[in-house]
Coordinates of C-alpha atoms in Angstrom, one line a residue:
Chain W
M1 CA 143.8 130.1 176.4
S2 CA 142.4 131.4 179.6
T3 CA 140.8 130.0 182.7
Q4 CA 137.4 131.5 181.9
K5 CA 134.7 128.9 181.7
R6 CA 132.3 130.4 179.2
T7 CA 133.0 131.1 175.6
H8 CA 132.7 134.7 174.4
P9 CA 129.4 135.0 172.4
L10 CA 131.3 136.9 169.6
I11 CA 133.5 133.9 169.1
I12 CA 130.5 131.6 168.8
A13 CA 129.0 134.0 166.3
V14 CA 132.1 134.0 164.1
L15 CA 132.5 130.3 164.2
S16 CA 128.8 129.7 163.5
L17 CA 129.1 131.8 160.4
F18 CA 132.2 129.9 159.3
S19 CA 130.4 126.5 159.9
L20 CA 127.4 127.8 158.0
A21 CA 129.6 128.7 155.0
C22 CA 131.0 125.2 155.0
L23 CA 127.5 123.6 155.0
I24 CA 125.5 125.8 152.8
P25 CA 126.8 124.6 149.4
F26 CA 125.8 121.0 150.3
W27 CA 122.4 122.2 151.2
L28 CA 122.0 124.0 147.9
V29 CA 122.9 120.9 145.9
L30 CA 120.5 118.8 148.0
M31 CA 117.7 121.2 147.4
I32 CA 118.3 121.3 143.7
S33 CA 118.2 117.5 143.6
I34 CA 114.8 117.4 145.2
A35 CA 113.3 120.4 143.5
D36 CA 110.6 120.1 140.8
E37 CA 112.3 120.5 137.4
K38 CA 109.8 123.1 136.1
E39 CA 110.2 125.1 139.2
V40 CA 114.0 125.0 138.8
L41 CA 113.9 126.1 135.1
K42 CA 111.6 129.0 136.0
H43 CA 113.2 130.3 139.2
G44 CA 116.7 128.9 139.2
Y45 CA 118.4 127.0 141.9
S46 CA 117.2 128.0 145.3
F47 CA 117.7 127.1 149.0
W48 CA 114.1 126.3 149.4
P49 CA 112.2 125.2 146.3
Q50 CA 108.5 125.9 146.2
K51 CA 107.7 122.5 145.0
F52 CA 109.5 119.3 145.9
S53 CA 109.9 116.2 143.6
F54 CA 111.9 113.1 143.9
V55 CA 111.6 112.3 140.2
A56 CA 115.4 112.8 139.6
Y57 CA 116.1 109.9 142.1
Q58 CA 113.5 107.8 140.4
F59 CA 115.2 108.4 137.1
L60 CA 118.6 107.4 138.5
A61 CA 117.0 104.3 140.1
Q62 CA 115.9 103.2 136.6
D63 CA 119.4 103.3 135.4
A64 CA 121.0 102.2 138.6
E65 CA 123.4 99.8 136.8
K66 CA 125.9 102.5 135.7
I67 CA 126.0 104.1 139.2
L68 CA 126.2 100.8 141.0
R69 CA 129.0 99.6 138.8
A70 CA 130.9 102.9 139.4
Y71 CA 130.3 102.4 143.2
G72 CA 131.6 98.9 142.8
V73 CA 134.8 100.1 141.1
S74 CA 135.4 102.7 143.7
I75 CA 134.8 100.4 146.6
F76 CA 137.0 97.7 145.1
V77 CA 139.8 100.1 144.4
T78 CA 139.6 101.7 147.8
V79 CA 139.5 98.5 149.8
I80 CA 142.4 96.8 147.9
G81 CA 144.3 100.0 147.8
V82 CA 144.0 100.7 151.5
V83 CA 144.9 97.2 152.6
V84 CA 147.9 96.8 150.4
S85 CA 149.1 100.4 151.0
L86 CA 148.9 100.0 154.8
F87 CA 151.0 96.9 154.6
V88 CA 153.6 98.3 152.2
T89 CA 153.8 101.6 154.1
S90 CA 154.0 100.1 157.6
A91 CA 156.5 97.4 156.6
M92 CA 158.8 99.9 155.1
A93 CA 158.4 102.2 158.1
F94 CA 159.0 99.4 160.5
S95 CA 162.4 98.6 158.9
M96 CA 163.3 102.2 159.0
S97 CA 162.3 102.6 162.6
R98 CA 165.0 100.1 163.7
K99 CA 167.9 102.0 164.9
D100 CA 170.4 99.2 164.1
F101 CA 169.2 98.8 160.5
P102 CA 172.1 99.7 158.2
L103 CA 169.9 101.1 155.3
R104 CA 168.1 103.4 157.6
G105 CA 169.7 106.6 156.5
A106 CA 169.8 105.6 152.8
L107 CA 166.1 104.9 152.8
S108 CA 165.4 108.3 154.4
I109 CA 167.2 110.0 151.6
Y110 CA 165.5 107.7 149.1
I111 CA 162.1 108.9 150.4
L112 CA 163.1 112.6 150.8
I113 CA 164.1 112.7 147.1
T114 CA 160.6 111.5 146.0
M115 CA 159.1 114.3 148.1
L116 CA 161.3 117.0 146.6
F117 CA 161.6 116.1 142.9
S118 CA 159.3 114.6 140.4
G119 CA 159.6 113.6 136.8
G120 CA 156.4 115.4 135.8
L121 CA 153.2 114.2 134.2
L122 CA 154.4 112.9 130.8
P123 CA 157.2 110.5 132.0
W124 CA 154.8 109.3 134.8
Y125 CA 152.1 108.7 132.2
L126 CA 154.5 106.8 130.0
V127 CA 155.7 104.6 132.8
Y128 CA 152.2 103.4 133.4
T129 CA 151.1 103.1 129.8
R130 CA 154.2 102.1 127.9
F131 CA 156.2 100.3 130.5
L132 CA 153.7 98.7 132.9
H133 CA 150.8 98.7 130.3
V134 CA 148.2 99.0 133.0
Q135 CA 146.0 101.6 131.2
D136 CA 142.4 100.7 131.2
T137 CA 142.8 98.3 134.0
L138 CA 142.0 98.6 137.7
L139 CA 145.7 98.4 138.5
A140 CA 146.1 101.9 137.0
L141 CA 143.8 103.2 139.7
I142 CA 145.4 101.2 142.5
I143 CA 149.2 101.3 142.0
P144 CA 149.8 105.1 141.9
G145 CA 148.3 105.6 145.4
L146 CA 150.0 102.7 147.1
I147 CA 153.0 104.5 148.6
G148 CA 153.5 108.1 149.8
G149 CA 156.8 109.3 151.4
F150 CA 154.9 111.4 153.9
N151 CA 152.9 108.5 155.2
V152 CA 156.0 106.3 155.6
I153 CA 157.7 109.1 157.6
I154 CA 154.7 109.6 159.9
M155 CA 154.6 105.9 160.6
R156 CA 158.3 105.6 161.2
T157 CA 158.1 108.5 163.6
F158 CA 155.3 106.7 165.4
F159 CA 157.1 103.4 165.6
T160 CA 160.3 105.1 166.8
N161 CA 158.6 107.1 169.5
S162 CA 155.9 104.7 170.7
I163 CA 157.3 101.3 170.6
P164 CA 160.1 100.6 173.1
P165 CA 163.1 98.9 171.5
S166 CA 163.4 96.6 174.5
L167 CA 160.0 95.1 173.5
I168 CA 161.4 94.1 170.1
D169 CA 164.7 92.9 171.7
S170 CA 162.9 90.7 174.2
A171 CA 160.7 89.2 171.5
Q172 CA 163.7 88.4 169.4
I173 CA 165.6 86.9 172.3
D174 CA 162.5 84.7 172.7
G175 CA 163.1 83.5 169.2
A176 CA 160.6 85.7 167.2
S177 CA 161.7 86.4 163.6
E178 CA 161.4 90.0 162.2
Y179 CA 158.2 89.0 160.4
R180 CA 156.7 87.6 163.5
T181 CA 157.8 90.7 165.4
Y182 CA 156.2 92.9 162.8
F183 CA 152.9 91.0 162.6
S184 CA 152.3 90.1 166.2
I185 CA 153.9 93.0 168.1
I186 CA 154.1 96.1 165.8
L187 CA 150.8 95.9 164.0
P188 CA 148.6 95.4 167.1
L189 CA 150.4 98.2 169.0
S190 CA 150.1 100.7 166.2
L191 CA 146.3 100.6 165.7
P192 CA 146.0 104.4 166.2
V193 CA 148.5 105.3 163.5
M194 CA 147.2 102.6 161.2
A195 CA 143.7 103.9 161.6
T196 CA 144.8 107.5 160.9
I197 CA 147.0 106.8 157.9
G198 CA 144.4 104.3 156.7
L199 CA 141.8 107.0 156.7
F200 CA 144.0 109.4 154.8
I201 CA 144.6 106.7 152.2
T202 CA 140.9 105.8 152.1
V203 CA 139.8 109.4 151.4
S204 CA 142.4 109.8 148.7
Y205 CA 141.4 106.6 146.9
W206 CA 137.7 107.3 147.3
N207 CA 138.1 110.8 146.0
D208 CA 140.5 110.0 143.2
W209 CA 139.3 111.0 139.7
F210 CA 142.5 112.0 138.2
T211 CA 144.0 108.5 137.5
S212 CA 140.7 107.6 135.8
L213 CA 140.8 110.8 133.8
V214 CA 144.3 109.9 132.6
F215 CA 144.2 106.1 132.3
I216 CA 140.7 104.9 131.8
Q217 CA 138.7 104.8 128.6
N218 CA 136.5 101.8 129.2
E219 CA 133.1 102.9 130.6
K220 CA 132.9 99.7 132.7
L221 CA 135.9 100.8 134.7
F222 CA 134.7 104.3 135.5
S223 CA 135.0 105.1 139.2
L224 CA 132.3 106.9 141.0
Q225 CA 134.1 110.3 141.0
Y226 CA 135.0 110.0 137.3
L227 CA 131.4 109.1 136.4
L228 CA 130.4 112.3 138.4
N229 CA 133.0 114.3 136.6
K230 CA 131.6 113.1 133.2
T231 CA 128.1 114.0 134.3
L232 CA 129.1 117.5 135.3
M233 CA 131.2 118.4 132.4
N234 CA 129.7 116.5 129.6
A235 CA 126.0 117.4 128.7
S236 CA 125.6 114.5 126.3
F237 CA 126.9 112.1 129.0
L238 CA 124.2 113.4 131.3
Q239 CA 121.6 113.1 128.6
S240 CA 122.6 109.5 127.9
I241 CA 122.0 108.7 131.6
A242 CA 118.7 110.4 131.5
N243 CA 117.7 108.8 128.1
K244 CA 118.2 105.3 129.2
A245 CA 115.7 105.8 132.1
Y246 CA 113.5 108.0 130.0
S247 CA 112.4 105.2 127.7
S248 CA 111.0 103.3 130.6
T249 CA 109.3 106.2 132.4
A250 CA 106.1 108.0 131.6
Q251 CA 107.7 111.3 132.7
V252 CA 107.4 113.9 130.0
T253 CA 110.3 116.2 130.7
Q254 CA 113.7 114.9 131.8
P255 CA 114.7 116.6 135.0
L256 CA 118.3 117.0 133.8
E257 CA 119.4 119.6 136.3
S258 CA 117.9 117.7 139.2
I259 CA 119.4 114.4 137.9
R260 CA 122.8 116.0 137.8
M261 CA 122.6 117.2 141.4
A262 CA 121.0 113.9 142.5
M263 CA 124.1 112.2 141.2
A264 CA 126.2 114.4 143.4
M265 CA 124.0 113.7 146.4
I266 CA 124.3 109.9 145.8
A267 CA 128.1 110.3 145.9
I268 CA 128.1 112.6 148.9
G269 CA 125.5 110.6 150.9
P270 CA 127.6 107.7 152.2
L271 CA 130.5 110.1 153.1
V272 CA 128.3 112.2 155.3
L273 CA 127.1 109.1 157.1
V274 CA 130.6 107.9 158.0
F275 CA 132.0 111.4 158.5
P276 CA 131.3 111.7 162.2
F277 CA 133.4 108.5 162.8
L278 CA 136.2 109.6 160.4
Q279 CA 136.4 113.1 161.8
K280 CA 137.5 111.9 165.3
Y281 CA 140.4 109.9 163.8
F282 CA 141.3 112.7 161.5
V283 CA 141.8 115.2 164.2
K284 CA 143.9 112.7 166.2
G285 CA 145.8 111.8 163.1
L286 CA 146.7 115.4 162.4
T287 CA 148.2 115.6 165.9
V288 CA 150.4 112.6 165.0
G289 CA 151.2 114.1 161.7
A290 CA 152.2 117.4 163.3
V291 CA 155.2 115.6 164.9
K292 CA 158.2 116.3 162.7
G293 CA 159.5 113.2 160.9
Chain Q
M1 CA 204.8 87.2 165.5
A2 CA 203.3 84.8 163.0
S3 CA 200.1 84.4 165.0
V4 CA 199.6 88.1 165.2
E5 CA 199.9 88.3 161.4
V6 CA 197.3 85.6 161.1
L7 CA 195.0 87.3 163.5
E8 CA 195.4 90.6 161.6
A9 CA 194.7 88.9 158.3
K10 CA 191.6 87.2 159.8
A11 CA 190.4 90.6 161.1
S12 CA 190.8 92.2 157.7
I13 CA 188.8 89.4 156.1
T14 CA 186.0 89.7 158.6
R15 CA 186.1 93.5 158.2
S16 CA 185.6 93.3 154.4
K17 CA 182.8 90.8 155.0
T18 CA 181.1 92.9 157.7
R19 CA 179.1 95.2 155.4
K20 CA 177.8 92.3 153.3
G21 CA 177.3 90.2 156.5
K22 CA 175.5 93.0 158.1
L23 CA 173.1 93.4 155.2
W24 CA 172.6 89.6 155.3
K25 CA 171.8 89.7 159.0
Y26 CA 169.1 92.3 158.2
R27 CA 167.7 90.5 155.2
S28 CA 164.2 90.2 156.8
L29 CA 164.1 93.9 157.3
I30 CA 165.2 94.5 153.8
I31 CA 162.5 92.2 152.5
L32 CA 159.9 94.0 154.5
A33 CA 161.0 97.4 153.1
L34 CA 161.3 96.0 149.5
P35 CA 157.7 96.4 148.3
G36 CA 157.8 100.1 149.3
I37 CA 161.2 100.6 147.7
L38 CA 160.0 99.1 144.5
L39 CA 156.7 101.0 144.3
M40 CA 158.5 104.3 144.9
F41 CA 160.9 103.3 142.2
I42 CA 158.1 102.8 139.7
N43 CA 156.0 105.7 140.7
N44 CA 158.7 108.3 141.5
Y45 CA 162.1 107.3 140.2
L46 CA 161.3 105.8 136.8
P47 CA 159.5 109.1 135.8
M48 CA 162.6 111.0 137.0
F49 CA 164.7 109.2 134.4
G50 CA 162.1 110.4 131.9
I51 CA 163.2 114.0 132.2
F52 CA 165.4 113.6 129.2
L53 CA 162.2 113.5 127.2
A54 CA 162.1 117.3 127.5
F55 CA 165.1 117.3 125.1
K56 CA 163.6 114.9 122.6
D57 CA 160.9 115.2 119.9
L58 CA 158.9 112.3 121.3
N59 CA 157.4 110.3 118.5
Y60 CA 155.3 107.3 119.5
T61 CA 155.9 105.4 116.2
D62 CA 159.7 105.5 116.6
G63 CA 159.4 104.8 120.3
I64 CA 160.9 106.7 123.2
W65 CA 164.5 105.7 122.7
A66 CA 164.6 106.2 118.9
S67 CA 162.9 109.6 119.0
K68 CA 165.1 112.5 117.8
W69 CA 167.2 114.6 120.2
V70 CA 166.3 118.3 119.7
G71 CA 168.3 119.9 122.4
L72 CA 166.6 123.0 123.9
D73 CA 164.0 123.3 121.1
N74 CA 161.1 122.3 123.3
F75 CA 162.0 125.0 125.8
K76 CA 162.6 127.6 123.0
F77 CA 159.1 126.8 121.7
L78 CA 157.6 127.0 125.2
F79 CA 159.1 130.4 125.9
A80 CA 158.6 131.8 122.4
S81 CA 154.8 131.3 122.7
N82 CA 154.6 133.6 125.7
D83 CA 152.5 130.9 127.3
A84 CA 155.3 130.1 129.6
W85 CA 155.4 133.5 131.4
V86 CA 151.7 133.6 131.7
I87 CA 151.3 130.2 133.3
I88 CA 154.3 130.7 135.5
R89 CA 152.9 134.0 136.7
H90 CA 149.5 132.6 137.3
T91 CA 150.9 129.6 139.2
I92 CA 153.0 131.7 141.5
F93 CA 150.3 134.4 142.1
Y94 CA 147.6 131.9 142.9
N95 CA 149.8 129.9 145.2
L96 CA 151.1 133.0 147.1
A97 CA 147.5 134.2 147.5
F98 CA 146.4 130.8 148.7
L99 CA 149.4 130.5 151.1
I100 CA 149.0 133.9 152.7
I101 CA 145.2 133.8 153.1
N102 CA 145.0 130.2 154.2
T103 CA 147.8 130.6 156.8
V104 CA 146.4 133.7 158.3
L105 CA 142.8 132.5 158.4
A106 CA 143.7 129.0 159.6
I107 CA 145.7 130.4 162.6
L108 CA 142.8 132.7 163.4
L109 CA 140.3 129.9 163.1
A110 CA 142.4 127.6 165.3
I111 CA 142.7 130.3 168.0
L112 CA 138.9 130.8 167.9
L113 CA 138.3 127.0 168.0
N114 CA 140.6 126.7 171.0
E115 CA 138.5 129.3 172.9
V116 CA 135.3 127.2 172.7
K117 CA 134.9 125.7 176.1
N118 CA 131.7 123.7 175.4
K119 CA 132.8 120.2 174.3
V120 CA 129.7 119.5 172.1
M121 CA 130.0 122.9 170.4
S122 CA 133.7 122.5 169.9
K123 CA 133.2 119.2 168.2
F124 CA 130.5 120.5 166.0
F125 CA 132.6 123.4 164.8
Q126 CA 135.6 121.2 164.2
S127 CA 133.6 118.8 162.2
T128 CA 131.9 121.3 160.0
V129 CA 135.0 123.3 159.1
I130 CA 136.9 120.2 158.1
L131 CA 134.0 118.7 156.1
P132 CA 134.9 120.4 152.8
N133 CA 138.3 118.7 153.0
F134 CA 136.8 115.3 152.8
I135 CA 135.0 115.7 149.5
S136 CA 136.5 115.3 146.1
M137 CA 137.2 118.2 143.8
V138 CA 134.6 116.8 141.5
I139 CA 131.9 117.4 144.1
V140 CA 133.4 120.9 144.6
G141 CA 132.9 121.4 140.9
Y142 CA 129.2 120.6 141.4
L143 CA 128.9 123.0 144.4
V144 CA 130.5 125.8 142.5
Y145 CA 128.2 125.1 139.5
G146 CA 125.2 125.3 141.8
F147 CA 126.1 128.9 142.6
L148 CA 127.5 129.9 139.2
N149 CA 125.4 128.2 136.6
P150 CA 124.7 131.1 134.2
D151 CA 121.0 130.4 133.6
L152 CA 119.9 128.9 136.9
G153 CA 122.7 129.4 139.4
F154 CA 122.0 130.9 142.8
V155 CA 124.2 133.9 142.4
N156 CA 122.7 135.1 139.1
K157 CA 119.1 134.3 140.1
F158 CA 119.0 135.3 143.7
I159 CA 121.7 137.9 144.0
M160 CA 122.4 139.6 140.7
E161 CA 118.7 139.7 139.5
P162 CA 117.1 141.0 142.7
M163 CA 119.8 143.7 142.9
G164 CA 119.0 144.8 139.3
W165 CA 122.5 143.7 138.1
E166 CA 123.0 142.0 134.7
P167 CA 123.5 138.3 135.1
V168 CA 127.0 137.2 134.5
N169 CA 128.0 134.3 132.3
W170 CA 130.5 133.1 134.9
Y171 CA 132.1 130.3 132.9
A172 CA 132.9 132.7 130.1
T173 CA 134.1 135.7 132.2
P174 CA 137.8 135.2 133.1
E175 CA 138.3 138.3 135.2
H176 CA 136.2 137.0 138.2
W177 CA 138.0 133.8 138.5
P178 CA 141.1 134.8 140.5
Y179 CA 138.6 135.7 143.3
I180 CA 136.3 132.7 142.8
L181 CA 139.2 130.2 142.8
T182 CA 140.7 131.8 145.9
I183 CA 137.4 131.6 147.7
V184 CA 136.9 127.9 146.7
N185 CA 140.5 127.0 147.7
T186 CA 140.0 128.7 151.1
W187 CA 136.7 127.0 151.6
K188 CA 138.2 123.6 150.9
N189 CA 141.5 123.8 152.7
V190 CA 141.3 126.3 155.6
G191 CA 139.4 124.0 158.0
Y192 CA 142.0 121.3 157.7
A193 CA 144.9 123.7 158.2
A194 CA 143.1 125.1 161.2
V195 CA 142.8 121.7 162.8
V196 CA 146.5 121.1 162.3
Y197 CA 147.2 124.4 164.1
L198 CA 144.6 123.6 166.8
A199 CA 146.5 120.4 167.5
A200 CA 149.6 122.4 168.0
I201 CA 147.9 124.9 170.2
I202 CA 146.4 122.2 172.4
G203 CA 149.9 120.9 172.9
I204 CA 151.0 124.1 174.5
D205 CA 151.6 123.8 178.2
Q206 CA 148.8 125.5 180.1
E207 CA 151.3 126.9 182.7
Y208 CA 152.5 129.5 180.3
Y209 CA 149.0 131.0 180.2
E210 CA 148.4 130.7 183.9
A211 CA 151.7 132.6 184.5
A212 CA 150.7 135.2 181.9
V213 CA 147.3 135.7 183.6
I214 CA 149.0 136.2 186.9
D215 CA 151.2 138.8 185.3
G216 CA 148.1 140.5 184.0
A217 CA 148.6 139.8 180.3
S218 CA 145.6 140.5 178.1
R219 CA 144.2 137.9 175.7
W220 CA 145.8 139.7 172.8
K221 CA 149.1 139.7 174.6
Q222 CA 148.7 136.0 175.3
M223 CA 148.0 135.3 171.7
T224 CA 150.9 137.3 170.3
N225 CA 153.5 136.4 172.9
I226 CA 152.6 132.8 173.7
T227 CA 150.4 131.1 171.2
I228 CA 151.9 132.3 168.0
P229 CA 155.6 132.0 169.0
L230 CA 154.9 128.5 170.3
I231 CA 153.2 127.2 167.2
A232 CA 155.8 128.9 164.9
P233 CA 157.6 125.6 164.1
V234 CA 154.4 124.2 162.7
I235 CA 153.7 127.4 160.7
I236 CA 157.3 127.3 159.3
I237 CA 157.2 123.6 158.3
L238 CA 153.8 124.0 156.6
T239 CA 155.0 127.2 154.8
V240 CA 158.3 125.6 153.6
L241 CA 156.3 122.7 152.2
A242 CA 153.8 125.0 150.5
I243 CA 156.6 127.1 149.0
G244 CA 158.2 123.9 147.6
R245 CA 154.9 123.3 145.9
I246 CA 154.5 126.9 144.6
F247 CA 155.2 125.7 141.1
N248 CA 152.6 122.9 141.4
A249 CA 149.1 124.1 141.1
D250 CA 146.2 122.1 142.6
F251 CA 145.1 120.6 139.3
G252 CA 141.8 119.5 140.6
L253 CA 140.8 123.0 141.7
F254 CA 141.8 124.6 138.4
Y255 CA 140.3 121.8 136.3
Q256 CA 137.1 120.9 138.2
A257 CA 136.0 124.3 139.6
T258 CA 136.3 126.0 136.2
M259 CA 134.7 122.9 134.5
A260 CA 137.7 123.0 132.2
S261 CA 136.2 126.0 130.4
G262 CA 138.6 127.1 127.7
M263 CA 137.2 130.6 127.8
L264 CA 138.7 131.1 131.3
K265 CA 142.2 130.3 130.3
S266 CA 143.4 133.8 130.3
T267 CA 143.2 134.0 134.1
T268 CA 143.1 130.4 135.2
D269 CA 145.7 128.5 133.1
V270 CA 148.4 127.2 135.4
I271 CA 151.4 125.0 134.7
D272 CA 149.5 121.9 135.7
T273 CA 146.5 122.5 133.5
Y274 CA 148.8 123.5 130.7
V275 CA 150.8 120.3 130.9
Y276 CA 147.7 118.2 131.1
N277 CA 146.2 120.0 128.1
A278 CA 149.4 119.7 126.1
L279 CA 149.6 116.0 126.9
M280 CA 146.0 114.7 126.8
V281 CA 144.2 117.1 124.6
T282 CA 146.5 118.5 122.0
G283 CA 149.1 115.7 122.3
D284 CA 152.0 118.1 122.3
T285 CA 154.5 116.0 124.2
G286 CA 157.3 118.5 123.7
L287 CA 155.5 121.3 125.5
A288 CA 154.2 118.9 128.1
S289 CA 157.6 117.5 129.0
S290 CA 159.5 120.8 128.9
A291 CA 156.9 122.6 131.1
G292 CA 156.9 119.6 133.4
L293 CA 160.6 119.6 133.8
L294 CA 160.6 123.3 134.4
Q295 CA 158.1 122.7 137.2
S296 CA 160.1 120.0 138.9
V297 CA 163.4 121.8 138.7
V298 CA 162.1 125.2 140.0
G299 CA 160.1 123.5 142.7
F300 CA 163.2 121.6 143.8
I301 CA 165.4 124.7 143.8
L302 CA 162.7 126.6 145.8
V303 CA 162.2 124.1 148.5
V304 CA 166.0 123.5 149.0
S305 CA 166.7 127.2 149.2
V306 CA 163.8 128.0 151.5
N307 CA 165.0 125.2 153.7
L308 CA 168.5 126.6 153.7
I309 CA 167.2 130.0 154.8
V310 CA 165.2 128.5 157.6
R311 CA 168.2 126.4 158.6
K312 CA 170.2 129.6 158.9
F313 CA 167.8 131.2 161.4
S314 CA 166.8 128.1 163.3
K315 CA 168.2 124.7 162.7
D316 CA 165.4 122.9 164.5
N317 CA 162.7 124.2 162.3
A318 CA 164.3 123.2 159.0
L319 CA 162.7 120.3 157.1
F320 CA 166.0 118.5 156.5

């Protein structure tokens, strides 16, 4: 905002406080997960336990099957979801970015309506359970997230603004079909927007627990977030995870509180590792998204 | 003369064929768009046809079509119970509070972030403030629980107890939750919004500021006369979108952060949690569908009218 080179210390102080507030809850959960259970029961959750213990993680390792399965479900759903979604979204956006395409306007309205009006939860639920019959299958976790009007519009805007029409024309004069144009010209040229939208979709699939809550009964199909949700809300579910490991451990008390928080850490862990890479694209993507569609 | 007639006839035949022919010419593009069109039809349009369910007494044994029409009975029941007004009020108040607080704080945060000259520091701050946006609401539920667990939570053990205050059973005390949910929502969303605004601020031409500095404008003046007016379009678009969603609560926030505690309903029940409960817990499809339809219709009216108002003042800033 100004030509000054150094940042005002007050600004640094305010931003540091803000950053701290964003990080502190994670720290608290991490500390609970590695605190000694007796210590926790006596003094409560603290930012620096007097005694550390990794028993909770050992417990979870004993019963790793459930967690690994949930990881598997989440990874599978996310990978398939992102790949299919990127294809569907970009293909639709590509057609709409073509100025001569006669259905251009109609499709814009078609998308706009989905962004403005919805049928509500009950009809939506009925479509998936009574019409498509996908409840209790992985399809129920994948299909709902495959298309989003906003993503199509962001991509269309990118294609319209960043890919010169003459490029497409010359390819077609050289005899390339629309499919060929799409796969060998559009896709390679739109890596930035594909990466950004891909990340948005990845995060929403990975963090999704709602579709599981609504459609999934079968324990084998629990996604990671839904397993976590069950562990947090349902004491007996937590107990069942602890019990299974309990029988094979010499531990006297089950560190229930620490197990609960260790579950959360196991889910947060991978995200924190990839976060620095994601963050760069996110900030870039937001700049793309800020361009009005 | 005859040849002219023939030519005209030919022209009219080709004209009637043009639309079909044009679509045929673009068949590859239509095929490329088709999966998206179909998926939107399934996910968005089919449920829209389902709005008539709000006027039916849905009965799973008879099926959707055979169920009895009941006119406005579902709505009468919804409004007679007094629930309707409570959940509508909650939904609007929470969303207005979220909208105002988040917008003001996000713009402020964006301006501060833009002032950081050191690249490493700037990156660090941007990363940390946007981090909460990456985690799922389930994890947020855990974080809140870490602070508010009635027996062991940080707030009771390390704030209330040392201060000599009675510990609070947070998950059974509804009156605190408007504040708690507002804080949680801000914590989760403000960093993301700030980065959107930051992107807009970075896009401002530096020459404006250089000219302002030459004219002796203070930093405050630069902010109020350059930065804010120039990011106004982004502020307006985000606000119009938020107002369109004012009848849709963030289900995850209200469900996960409260741990779906029934004792908190008097201050935390919003249309979305009510519909979910009516549908999945009590199985009252009449209430679920009438509340759901209300939500869609009012949301639609809101976004269209706000957009109309914006259009009146500045056509460029309108959404459509």
